[in-house]
PDB file of C-alpha atoms in Angstrom:
ATOM      1  CA  MET L   1      -8.533 -86.517  37.269  1.00 38.00           C
ATOM      2  CA  ASP L   2      -9.104 -89.833  38.831  1.00 43.00           C
ATOM      3  CA  VAL L   3     -11.572 -89.269  41.525  1.00 40.00           C
ATOM      4  CA  LEU L   4     -10.671 -92.096  44.413  1.00 44.00           C
ATOM      5  CA  GLU L   5     -13.255 -94.741  45.537  1.00 47.00           C
ATOM      6  CA  GLY L   6     -14.898 -93.025  48.305  1.00 51.00           C
ATOM      7  CA  ASP L   7     -14.235 -89.395  48.164  1.00 55.00           C
ATOM      8  CA  ASP L   8     -16.558 -87.023  48.787  1.00 62.00           C
ATOM      9  CA  ARG L   9     -16.031 -84.359  46.704  1.00 69.00           C
ATOM     10  CA  LEU L  10     -19.818 -82.969  47.749  1.00 67.00           C
ATOM     11  CA  SER L  11     -18.783 -82.625  51.749  1.00 68.00           C
ATOM     12  CA  SER L  12     -15.408 -81.301  51.251  1.00 74.00           C
ATOM     13  CA  LEU L  13     -17.377 -77.956  50.091  1.00 75.00           C
ATOM     14  CA  PRO L  14     -17.685 -75.176  52.688  1.00 77.00           C
ATOM     15  CA  ASP L  15     -21.064 -74.825  54.739  1.00 77.00           C
ATOM     16  CA  ASP L  16     -21.879 -71.420  52.795  1.00 79.00           C
ATOM     17  CA  LEU L  17     -21.662 -73.441  49.376  1.00 81.00           C
ATOM     18  CA  ILE L  18     -23.832 -76.138  51.135  1.00 79.00           C
ATOM     19  CA  HIS L  19     -26.289 -74.080  52.327  1.00 80.00           C
ATOM     20  CA  LYS L  20     -26.655 -72.028  48.986  1.00 81.00           C
ATOM     21  CA  ILE L  21     -27.268 -76.024  47.173  1.00 77.00           C
ATOM     22  CA  GLN L  22     -29.732 -76.865  50.225  1.00 78.00           C
ATOM     23  CA  SER L  23     -31.452 -73.086  50.046  1.00 76.00           C
ATOM     24  CA  PHE L  24     -32.976 -74.490  46.311  1.00 75.00           C
ATOM     25  CA  LEU L  25     -34.824 -77.872  48.119  1.00 76.00           C
ATOM     26  CA  LYS L  26     -38.134 -78.194  49.427  1.00 78.00           C
ATOM     27  CA  ILE L  27     -37.769 -77.934  53.501  1.00 80.00           C
ATOM     28  CA  THR L  28     -38.151 -81.728  53.831  1.00 83.00           C
ATOM     29  CA  ASP L  29     -35.314 -82.877  51.064  1.00 81.00           C
ATOM     30  CA  ALA L  30     -33.046 -80.760  52.555  1.00 81.00           C
ATOM     31  CA  ILE L  31     -33.047 -82.523  55.943  1.00 82.00           C
ATOM     32  CA  GLY L  32     -33.472 -86.181  53.772  1.00 80.00           C
ATOM     33  CA  ASN L  33     -29.690 -85.372  53.246  1.00 77.00           C
ATOM     34  CA  SER L  34     -28.992 -85.339  56.479  1.00 75.00           C
ATOM     35  CA  VAL L  35     -28.397 -89.466  55.804  1.00 73.00           C
ATOM     36  CA  LEU L  36     -26.496 -88.553  52.820  1.00 72.00           C
ATOM     37  CA  SER L  37     -22.657 -88.909  55.530  1.00 74.00           C
ATOM     38  CA  PRO L  38     -22.158 -87.610  59.006  1.00 76.00           C
ATOM     39  CA  ARG L  39     -20.886 -84.200  57.189  1.00 75.00           C
ATOM     40  CA  TRP L  40     -24.596 -83.820  56.315  1.00 77.00           C
ATOM     41  CA  ARG L  41     -26.385 -84.875  59.745  1.00 79.00           C
ATOM     42  CA  TYR L  42     -26.700 -81.593  60.970  1.00 82.00           C
ATOM     43  CA  ILE L  43     -25.658 -79.051  58.778  1.00 84.00           C
ATOM     44  CA  TRP L  44     -29.559 -78.177  57.537  1.00 85.00           C
ATOM     45  CA  THR L  45     -30.019 -76.680  61.092  1.00 87.00           C
ATOM     46  CA  SER L  46     -27.541 -73.995  59.951  1.00 86.00           C
ATOM     47  CA  MET L  47     -28.651 -72.710  56.872  1.00 88.00           C
ATOM     48  CA  PRO L  48     -29.134 -68.817  56.710  1.00 90.00           C
ATOM     49  CA  TYR L  49     -31.781 -69.339  54.248  1.00 90.00           C
ATOM     50  CA  ILE L  50     -35.727 -71.383  54.721  1.00 90.00           C
ATOM     51  CA  THR L  51     -38.551 -72.369  52.207  1.00 90.00           C
ATOM     52  CA  PHE L  52     -41.947 -73.947  53.990  1.00 91.00           C
ATOM     53  CA  SER L  53     -45.342 -74.527  51.577  1.00 91.00           C
ATOM     54  CA  THR L  54     -48.427 -76.421  52.591  1.00 91.00           C
ATOM     55  CA  GLU L  55     -49.076 -77.279  49.349  1.00 88.00           C
ATOM     56  CA  ASP L  56     -46.435 -80.011  49.921  1.00 85.00           C
ATOM     57  CA  PHE L  57     -48.919 -81.596  52.280  1.00 88.00           C
ATOM     58  CA  THR L  58     -51.870 -83.070  52.541  1.00 89.00           C
ATOM     59  CA  THR L  59     -53.103 -81.404  55.564  1.00 92.00           C
ATOM     60  CA  LEU L  60     -51.921 -78.203  57.519  1.00 91.00           C
ATOM     61  CA  ARG L  61     -51.944 -80.076  60.533  1.00 92.00           C
ATOM     62  CA  GLU L  62     -48.968 -82.433  59.063  1.00 93.00           C
ATOM     63  CA  PHE L  63     -47.730 -79.122  57.773  1.00 92.00           C
ATOM     64  CA  SER L  64     -47.747 -77.656  60.887  1.00 93.00           C
ATOM     65  CA  LYS L  65     -45.845 -80.538  62.607  1.00 93.00           C
ATOM     66  CA  LEU L  66     -43.101 -79.654  60.029  1.00 92.00           C
ATOM     67  CA  VAL L  67     -42.185 -76.035  61.247  1.00 94.00           C
ATOM     68  CA  THR L  68     -42.741 -77.381  64.826  1.00 93.00           C
ATOM     69  CA  HIS L  69     -39.306 -79.817  63.894  1.00 91.00           C
ATOM     70  CA  VAL L  70     -37.514 -77.512  62.018  1.00 92.00           C
ATOM     71  CA  LEU L  71     -37.861 -74.446  63.814  1.00 93.00           C
ATOM     72  CA  SER L  72     -37.154 -76.993  67.306  1.00 92.00           C
ATOM     73  CA  ARG L  73     -34.363 -78.172  65.814  1.00 91.00           C
ATOM     74  CA  ARG L  74     -32.443 -75.304  64.273  1.00 91.00           C
ATOM     75  CA  ASN L  75     -29.382 -73.782  64.923  1.00 89.00           C
ATOM     76  CA  ASN L  76     -30.421 -70.757  66.907  1.00 87.00           C
ATOM     77  CA  LEU L  77     -26.991 -68.970  67.219  1.00 88.00           C
ATOM     78  CA  THR L  78     -27.857 -69.200  63.155  1.00 88.00           C
ATOM     79  CA  GLU L  79     -29.689 -65.823  61.723  1.00 89.00           C
ATOM     80  CA  VAL L  80     -31.968 -65.999  59.042  1.00 91.00           C
ATOM     81  CA  HIS L  81     -31.387 -64.235  56.227  1.00 92.00           C
ATOM     82  CA  LYS L  82     -34.167 -65.114  53.682  1.00 92.00           C
ATOM     83  CA  VAL L  83     -37.360 -66.856  54.072  1.00 92.00           C
ATOM     84  CA  LYS L  84     -40.004 -68.481  51.671  1.00 92.00           C
ATOM     85  CA  LEU L  85     -43.490 -68.910  52.960  1.00 91.00           C
ATOM     86  CA  SER L  86     -46.266 -70.096  50.938  1.00 90.00           C
ATOM     87  CA  PHE L  87     -49.560 -70.550  52.814  1.00 89.00           C
ATOM     88  CA  ARG L  88     -53.250 -71.423  52.873  1.00 85.00           C
ATOM     89  CA  GLY L  89     -56.424 -69.802  55.010  1.00 80.00           C
ATOM     90  CA  LYS L  90     -55.663 -67.713  57.753  1.00 78.00           C
ATOM     91  CA  ALA L  91     -53.322 -65.163  58.660  1.00 77.00           C
ATOM     92  CA  SER L  92     -53.390 -65.324  62.240  1.00 78.00           C
ATOM     93  CA  GLN L  93     -52.875 -69.656  62.689  1.00 85.00           C
ATOM     94  CA  VAL L  94     -50.106 -70.584  64.301  1.00 88.00           C
ATOM     95  CA  PHE L  95     -47.331 -71.800  61.901  1.00 90.00           C
ATOM     96  CA  VAL L  96     -47.835 -69.086  60.094  1.00 88.00           C
ATOM     97  CA  LYS L  97     -47.082 -66.787  63.293  1.00 87.00           C
ATOM     98  CA  ARG L  98     -44.054 -68.898  64.928  1.00 91.00           C
ATOM     99  CA  ILE L  99     -42.549 -68.657  61.092  1.00 92.00           C
ATOM    100  CA  MET L 100     -42.531 -64.876  61.207  1.00 89.00           C
ATOM    101  CA  ASN L 101     -42.359 -64.909  64.906  1.00 89.00           C
ATOM    102  CA  TYR L 102     -39.113 -66.645  64.332  1.00 92.00           C
ATOM    103  CA  ALA L 103     -37.740 -65.378  61.133  1.00 91.00           C
ATOM    104  CA  ILE L 104     -37.889 -61.921  62.551  1.00 89.00           C
ATOM    105  CA  SER L 105     -35.607 -62.888  66.023  1.00 90.00           C
ATOM    106  CA  HIS L 106     -33.079 -63.674  63.775  1.00 92.00           C
ATOM    107  CA  ASN L 107     -32.903 -60.611  61.790  1.00 92.00           C
ATOM    108  CA  VAL L 108     -34.346 -61.804  58.868  1.00 92.00           C
ATOM    109  CA  GLN L 109     -33.134 -59.238  55.907  1.00 94.00           C
ATOM    110  CA  GLN L 110     -35.610 -61.213  52.995  1.00 95.00           C
ATOM    111  CA  LEU L 111     -39.203 -62.216  53.277  1.00 92.00           C
ATOM    112  CA  ASN L 112     -42.076 -63.438  49.783  1.00 93.00           C
ATOM    113  CA  VAL L 113     -44.824 -64.913  51.734  1.00 90.00           C
ATOM    114  CA  VAL L 114     -47.321 -66.024  49.121  1.00 89.00           C
ATOM    115  CA  CYS L 115     -50.860 -65.999  50.670  1.00 85.00           C
ATOM    116  CA  LEU L 116     -52.639 -69.077  48.593  1.00 83.00           C
ATOM    117  CA  HIS L 117     -56.831 -68.345  49.120  1.00 72.00           C
ATOM    118  CA  GLU L 118     -60.339 -67.612  48.104  1.00 60.00           C
ATOM    119  CA  LYS L 119     -61.036 -64.717  50.200  1.00 64.00           C
ATOM    120  CA  ASP L 120     -59.546 -60.956  51.387  1.00 63.00           C
ATOM    121  CA  ILE L 121     -57.385 -61.632  54.263  1.00 66.00           C
ATOM    122  CA  GLU L 122     -56.318 -59.311  56.674  1.00 66.00           C
ATOM    123  CA  LEU L 123     -52.457 -59.452  57.807  1.00 65.00           C
ATOM    124  CA  PRO L 124     -51.567 -57.728  61.428  1.00 59.00           C
ATOM    125  CA  LEU L 125     -49.286 -55.551  62.475  1.00 58.00           C
ATOM    126  CA  TYR L 126     -47.423 -58.204  64.416  1.00 58.00           C
ATOM    127  CA  LEU L 127     -46.361 -60.317  62.003  1.00 61.00           C
ATOM    128  CA  PHE L 128     -44.269 -57.210  60.090  1.00 66.00           C
ATOM    129  CA  SER L 129     -41.739 -55.106  62.851  1.00 75.00           C
ATOM    130  CA  SER L 130     -38.768 -55.755  61.993  1.00 85.00           C
ATOM    131  CA  GLN L 131     -35.666 -54.235  62.410  1.00 89.00           C
ATOM    132  CA  THR L 132     -34.472 -55.990  59.489  1.00 92.00           C
ATOM    133  CA  LEU L 133     -35.941 -56.671  56.874  1.00 92.00           C
ATOM    134  CA  LYS L 134     -34.916 -55.600  53.773  1.00 95.00           C
ATOM    135  CA  HIS L 135     -36.875 -57.073  50.891  1.00 95.00           C
ATOM    136  CA  LEU L 136     -40.666 -58.182  51.309  1.00 92.00           C
ATOM    137  CA  SER L 137     -42.271 -59.494  49.011  1.00 92.00           C
ATOM    138  CA  LEU L 138     -47.451 -60.054  49.059  1.00 87.00           C
ATOM    139  CA  THR L 139     -48.683 -62.221  46.831  1.00 87.00           C
ATOM    140  CA  MET L 140     -51.879 -62.959  46.804  1.00 80.00           C
ATOM    141  CA  GLN L 141     -53.151 -66.247  44.673  1.00 76.00           C
ATOM    142  CA  SER L 142     -55.964 -68.500  43.707  1.00 61.00           C
ATOM    143  CA  GLY L 143     -56.137 -71.449  46.879  1.00 50.00           C
ATOM    144  CA  LYS L 144     -56.862 -74.256  44.353  1.00 50.00           C
ATOM    145  CA  PRO L 145     -54.413 -76.488  44.206  1.00 43.00           C
ATOM    146  CA  HIS L 146     -52.806 -76.198  40.661  1.00 42.00           C
ATOM    147  CA  MET L 147     -54.009 -72.735  40.242  1.00 39.00           C
ATOM    148  CA  HIS L 148     -50.939 -70.397  39.163  1.00 38.00           C
ATOM    149  CA  ILE L 149     -53.370 -67.686  38.937  1.00 37.00           C
ATOM    150  CA  VAL L 150     -54.402 -64.083  40.928  1.00 39.00           C
ATOM    151  CA  CYS L 151     -57.867 -64.435  41.904  1.00 39.00           C
ATOM    152  CA  SER L 152     -59.643 -61.209  42.840  1.00 46.00           C
ATOM    153  CA  HIS L 153     -59.231 -60.993  46.387  1.00 50.00           C
ATOM    154  CA  CYS L 154     -56.916 -59.348  48.496  1.00 58.00           C
ATOM    155  CA  ILE L 155     -54.315 -59.057  51.321  1.00 63.00           C
ATOM    156  CA  THR L 156     -55.524 -55.873  53.212  1.00 63.00           C
ATOM    157  CA  PRO L 157     -53.028 -54.221  55.555  1.00 62.00           C
ATOM    158  CA  THR L 158     -54.319 -53.217  58.947  1.00 57.00           C
ATOM    159  CA  SER L 159     -52.097 -50.890  60.063  1.00 63.00           C
ATOM    160  CA  THR L 160     -49.178 -49.421  58.910  1.00 70.00           C
ATOM    161  CA  TRP L 161     -46.197 -51.194  58.439  1.00 77.00           C
ATOM    162  CA  GLU L 162     -43.495 -50.377  61.089  1.00 80.00           C
ATOM    163  CA  LEU L 163     -39.611 -50.889  58.856  1.00 86.00           C
ATOM    164  CA  PRO L 164     -37.226 -49.117  58.977  1.00 91.00           C
ATOM    165  CA  ALA L 165     -34.736 -50.983  57.161  1.00 94.00           C
ATOM    166  CA  LEU L 166     -36.521 -52.164  53.795  1.00 93.00           C
ATOM    167  CA  THR L 167     -35.526 -50.775  51.084  1.00 96.00           C
ATOM    168  CA  THR L 168     -37.773 -53.183  48.547  1.00 96.00           C
ATOM    169  CA  LEU L 169     -41.142 -54.300  48.910  1.00 93.00           C
ATOM    170  CA  VAL L 170     -44.120 -55.676  47.004  1.00 93.00           C
ATOM    171  CA  LEU L 171     -47.278 -56.273  47.206  1.00 88.00           C
ATOM    172  CA  HIS L 172     -49.387 -58.295  44.774  1.00 87.00           C
ATOM    173  CA  SER L 173     -53.323 -58.083  45.247  1.00 81.00           C
ATOM    174  CA  VAL L 174     -53.430 -55.957  47.936  1.00 77.00           C
ATOM    175  CA  THR L 175     -56.597 -53.301  49.053  1.00 75.00           C
ATOM    176  CA  LEU L 176     -54.479 -50.113  49.047  1.00 73.00           C
ATOM    177  CA  CYS L 177     -57.173 -48.430  50.559  1.00 65.00           C
ATOM    178  CA  ASP L 178     -61.128 -49.552  52.851  1.00 56.00           C
ATOM    179  CA  ASN L 179     -62.850 -46.510  52.543  1.00 53.00           C
ATOM    180  CA  LYS L 180     -66.182 -49.043  53.286  1.00 52.00           C
ATOM    181  CA  ALA L 181     -64.552 -50.412  56.927  1.00 49.00           C
ATOM    182  CA  ASP L 182     -63.088 -46.166  57.550  1.00 47.00           C
ATOM    183  CA  LYS L 183     -59.377 -47.281  56.758  1.00 49.00           C
ATOM    184  CA  CYS L 184     -57.308 -45.892  54.912  1.00 51.00           C
ATOM    185  CA  ILE L 185     -54.242 -46.834  55.903  1.00 53.00           C
ATOM    186  CA  ASP L 186     -50.137 -45.134  54.513  1.00 66.00           C
ATOM    187  CA  ILE L 187     -48.895 -48.378  55.242  1.00 71.00           C
ATOM    188  CA  PHE L 188     -45.437 -47.320  53.538  1.00 79.00           C
ATOM    189  CA  LEU L 189     -45.289 -43.911  56.365  1.00 77.00           C
ATOM    190  CA  GLU L 190     -43.324 -45.445  58.832  1.00 80.00           C
ATOM    191  CA  CYS L 191     -40.616 -47.267  56.358  1.00 87.00           C
ATOM    192  CA  VAL L 192     -38.535 -44.787  56.063  1.00 91.00           C
ATOM    193  CA  ASN L 193     -35.992 -46.299  53.754  1.00 95.00           C
ATOM    194  CA  LEU L 194     -37.817 -47.392  50.855  1.00 95.00           C
ATOM    195  CA  LYS L 195     -35.908 -46.778  47.572  1.00 96.00           C
ATOM    196  CA  ASN L 196     -38.532 -49.491  45.671  1.00 97.00           C
ATOM    197  CA  LEU L 197     -42.221 -50.394  45.299  1.00 95.00           C
ATOM    198  CA  THR L 198     -43.496 -52.479  43.213  1.00 94.00           C
ATOM    199  CA  LEU L 199     -47.936 -52.784  43.850  1.00 89.00           C
ATOM    200  CA  LYS L 200     -49.019 -55.799  41.241  1.00 87.00           C
ATOM    201  CA  ARG L 201     -53.185 -55.514  41.401  1.00 82.00           C
ATOM    202  CA  PHE L 202     -53.687 -53.299  43.614  1.00 79.00           C
ATOM    203  CA  LYS L 203     -57.173 -51.803  44.611  1.00 76.00           C
ATOM    204  CA  THR L 204     -59.670 -49.335  47.369  1.00 76.00           C
ATOM    205  CA  ASN L 205     -62.177 -49.876  48.247  1.00 71.00           C
ATOM    206  CA  GLY L 206     -64.759 -46.606  48.709  1.00 66.00           C
ATOM    207  CA  SER L 207     -62.441 -45.018  47.329  1.00 69.00           C
ATOM    208  CA  ASP L 208     -61.730 -44.450  43.405  1.00 72.00           C
ATOM    209  CA  GLY L 209     -57.644 -42.922  44.247  1.00 74.00           C
ATOM    210  CA  PHE L 210     -54.801 -43.483  46.271  1.00 78.00           C
ATOM    211  CA  SER L 211     -51.686 -41.564  47.140  1.00 81.00           C
ATOM    212  CA  ILE L 212     -48.214 -42.114  47.274  1.00 86.00           C
ATOM    213  CA  SER L 213     -46.274 -39.825  49.415  1.00 86.00           C
ATOM    214  CA  HIS L 214     -42.317 -40.933  50.513  1.00 89.00           C
ATOM    215  CA  PRO L 215     -38.924 -39.127  51.224  1.00 91.00           C
ATOM    216  CA  ARG L 216     -37.058 -41.409  49.931  1.00 94.00           C
ATOM    217  CA  LEU L 217     -38.358 -43.472  46.994  1.00 95.00           C
ATOM    218  CA  SER L 218     -36.749 -43.349  44.225  1.00 96.00           C
ATOM    219  CA  ASN L 219     -38.334 -46.305  41.851  1.00 97.00           C
ATOM    220  CA  LEU L 220     -42.214 -47.293  41.747  1.00 95.00           C
ATOM    221  CA  THR L 221     -43.938 -49.879  39.394  1.00 93.00           C
ATOM    222  CA  LEU L 222     -48.106 -49.493  39.060  1.00 88.00           C
ATOM    223  CA  GLU L 223     -49.533 -52.918  37.237  1.00 86.00           C
ATOM    224  CA  ASN L 224     -52.334 -54.166  36.352  1.00 74.00           C
ATOM    225  CA  GLY L 225     -54.568 -51.634  38.913  1.00 69.00           C
ATOM    226  CA  SER L 226     -58.726 -52.552  39.479  1.00 64.00           C
ATOM    227  CA  PHE L 227     -60.526 -51.043  37.840  1.00 62.00           C
ATOM    228  CA  ASN L 228     -61.595 -48.542  39.925  1.00 69.00           C
ATOM    229  CA  VAL L 229     -58.701 -47.131  40.838  1.00 75.00           C
ATOM    230  CA  LYS L 230     -58.978 -43.642  38.689  1.00 77.00           C
ATOM    231  CA  ASP L 231     -56.635 -41.022  40.363  1.00 79.00           C
ATOM    232  CA  VAL L 232     -53.273 -41.138  41.991  1.00 82.00           C
ATOM    233  CA  ASN L 233     -50.955 -39.161  43.562  1.00 83.00           C
ATOM    234  CA  VAL L 234     -47.586 -39.266  44.171  1.00 87.00           C
ATOM    235  CA  VAL L 235     -44.974 -37.278  46.521  1.00 88.00           C
ATOM    236  CA  ALA L 236     -41.884 -38.243  46.072  1.00 91.00           C
ATOM    237  CA  PRO L 237     -39.305 -35.832  45.913  1.00 92.00           C
ATOM    238  CA  GLN L 238     -36.380 -38.548  45.414  1.00 94.00           C
ATOM    239  CA  LEU L 239     -38.388 -40.248  42.641  1.00 93.00           C
ATOM    240  CA  GLU L 240     -36.285 -41.333  39.774  1.00 94.00           C
ATOM    241  CA  ASN L 241     -38.014 -44.054  37.469  1.00 95.00           C
ATOM    242  CA  LEU L 242     -41.849 -44.436  36.920  1.00 91.00           C
ATOM    243  CA  THR L 243     -43.727 -47.575  35.769  1.00 91.00           C
ATOM    244  CA  ILE L 244     -47.622 -47.677  34.634  1.00 86.00           C
ATOM    245  CA  ARG L 245     -49.142 -50.811  33.250  1.00 83.00           C
ATOM    246  CA  ALA L 246     -51.983 -50.586  32.094  1.00 69.00           C
ATOM    247  CA  GLY L 247     -55.140 -50.433  34.325  1.00 67.00           C
ATOM    248  CA  GLY L 248     -58.309 -47.743  34.287  1.00 69.00           C
ATOM    249  CA  ILE L 249     -55.856 -45.276  36.090  1.00 75.00           C
ATOM    250  CA  GLU L 250     -57.249 -41.789  34.222  1.00 75.00           C
ATOM    251  CA  HIS L 251     -55.983 -39.372  35.645  1.00 78.00           C
ATOM    252  CA  ILE L 252     -51.685 -38.730  38.482  1.00 80.00           C
ATOM    253  CA  MET L 253     -50.499 -36.212  39.777  1.00 83.00           C
ATOM    254  CA  ILE L 254     -46.151 -36.098  40.234  1.00 85.00           C
ATOM    255  CA  SER L 255     -44.411 -34.239  42.940  1.00 87.00           C
ATOM    256  CA  ALA L 256     -41.349 -35.981  41.900  1.00 88.00           C
ATOM    257  CA  PRO L 257     -38.621 -33.112  40.690  1.00 88.00           C
ATOM    258  CA  ALA L 258     -35.755 -35.919  40.297  1.00 90.00           C
ATOM    259  CA  LEU L 259     -37.744 -38.117  38.142  1.00 90.00           C
ATOM    260  CA  VAL L 260     -36.402 -39.443  34.809  1.00 90.00           C
ATOM    261  CA  SER L 261     -37.946 -41.667  33.203  1.00 90.00           C
ATOM    262  CA  LEU L 262     -41.816 -42.509  32.855  1.00 87.00           C
ATOM    263  CA  LEU L 263     -43.152 -44.808  31.341  1.00 88.00           C
ATOM    264  CA  TYR L 264     -47.259 -45.505  30.991  1.00 83.00           C
ATOM    265  CA  SER L 265     -48.855 -48.200  28.825  1.00 81.00           C
ATOM    266  CA  GLY L 266     -52.233 -49.067  29.240  1.00 73.00           C
ATOM    267  CA  TYR L 267     -55.439 -48.190  26.978  1.00 69.00           C
ATOM    268  CA  GLY L 268     -58.118 -45.051  27.203  1.00 59.00           C
ATOM    269  CA  SER L 269     -57.522 -41.685  28.125  1.00 61.00           C
ATOM    270  CA  PHE L 270     -53.735 -41.081  30.404  1.00 63.00           C
ATOM    271  CA  HIS L 271     -53.354 -36.988  32.172  1.00 64.00           C
ATOM    272  CA  LEU L 272     -51.008 -36.249  33.925  1.00 67.00           C
ATOM    273  CA  SER L 273     -49.861 -33.678  36.041  1.00 67.00           C
ATOM    274  CA  THR L 274     -46.797 -32.836  37.034  1.00 71.00           C
ATOM    275  CA  ASP L 275     -45.356 -30.308  40.205  1.00 69.00           C
ATOM    276  CA  GLY L 276     -41.389 -30.166  39.436  1.00 64.00           C
ATOM    277  CA  VAL L 277     -40.772 -32.416  37.554  1.00 65.00           C
ATOM    278  CA  ARG L 278     -37.516 -32.797  34.483  1.00 60.00           C
ATOM    279  CA  LEU L 279     -37.680 -35.218  32.203  1.00 56.00           C
ATOM    280  CA  LYS L 280     -34.555 -36.511  30.501  1.00 52.00           C
ATOM    281  CA  GLU L 281     -33.799 -36.886  27.302  1.00 47.00           C
TER     282      GLU L 281
END
């Protein structure tokens, strides 16, 4: 079929499809597309997907201005389905708080956060108090430009997270227990609907073990745990799949009568104690 001169098939697409296309672009590029035609002028303001990254700017001041521009001009009647934030600096920065508050107030369902830093940071409770969040991913990465390896520093939660709708949680480089600071918090306690939990490069300070106790957890993955994590205690009556890869874990106590699959790969000795486990062949 011949395409008529001036025919703009892209602009004839429905809004949700254009939003999906725009979601793969930097937010600055999505805004820049507003000059393509009158149809595109304001369409970025109703996108349910928002991606911010400080790595696209030479200074945090410039990035903060962009955040203000985007959030102040966005259609406030449109909910936010997914937010991706990659930032360097402290979690207490104004733009971090503003993005989190905006996402939570607009019923965000999926939140992916990458912290680019070269030292441990703390994530306070006020950043995570959503009633609608279903998927949360937190990653600590090296703050040096163009280095995308996970560093030895960690995210340290300062209190239990109250996320009643959360079903999937992925934590990359997190301190689960900090006894040196008299902190050993069960951060998953109030995530009552949590079903899928993945912990990568997790560690504890002042303790060689930790416990995971959750009534609805069905899938648990532990990867590359710190060498100081020797003992893990899992109490999960609905747990079906448990995966442990590498790390220095020597002993794991499982109370999971519904367990179907256990996958372990690593080195050194490994001792398993079970309570009511019935693995299927």
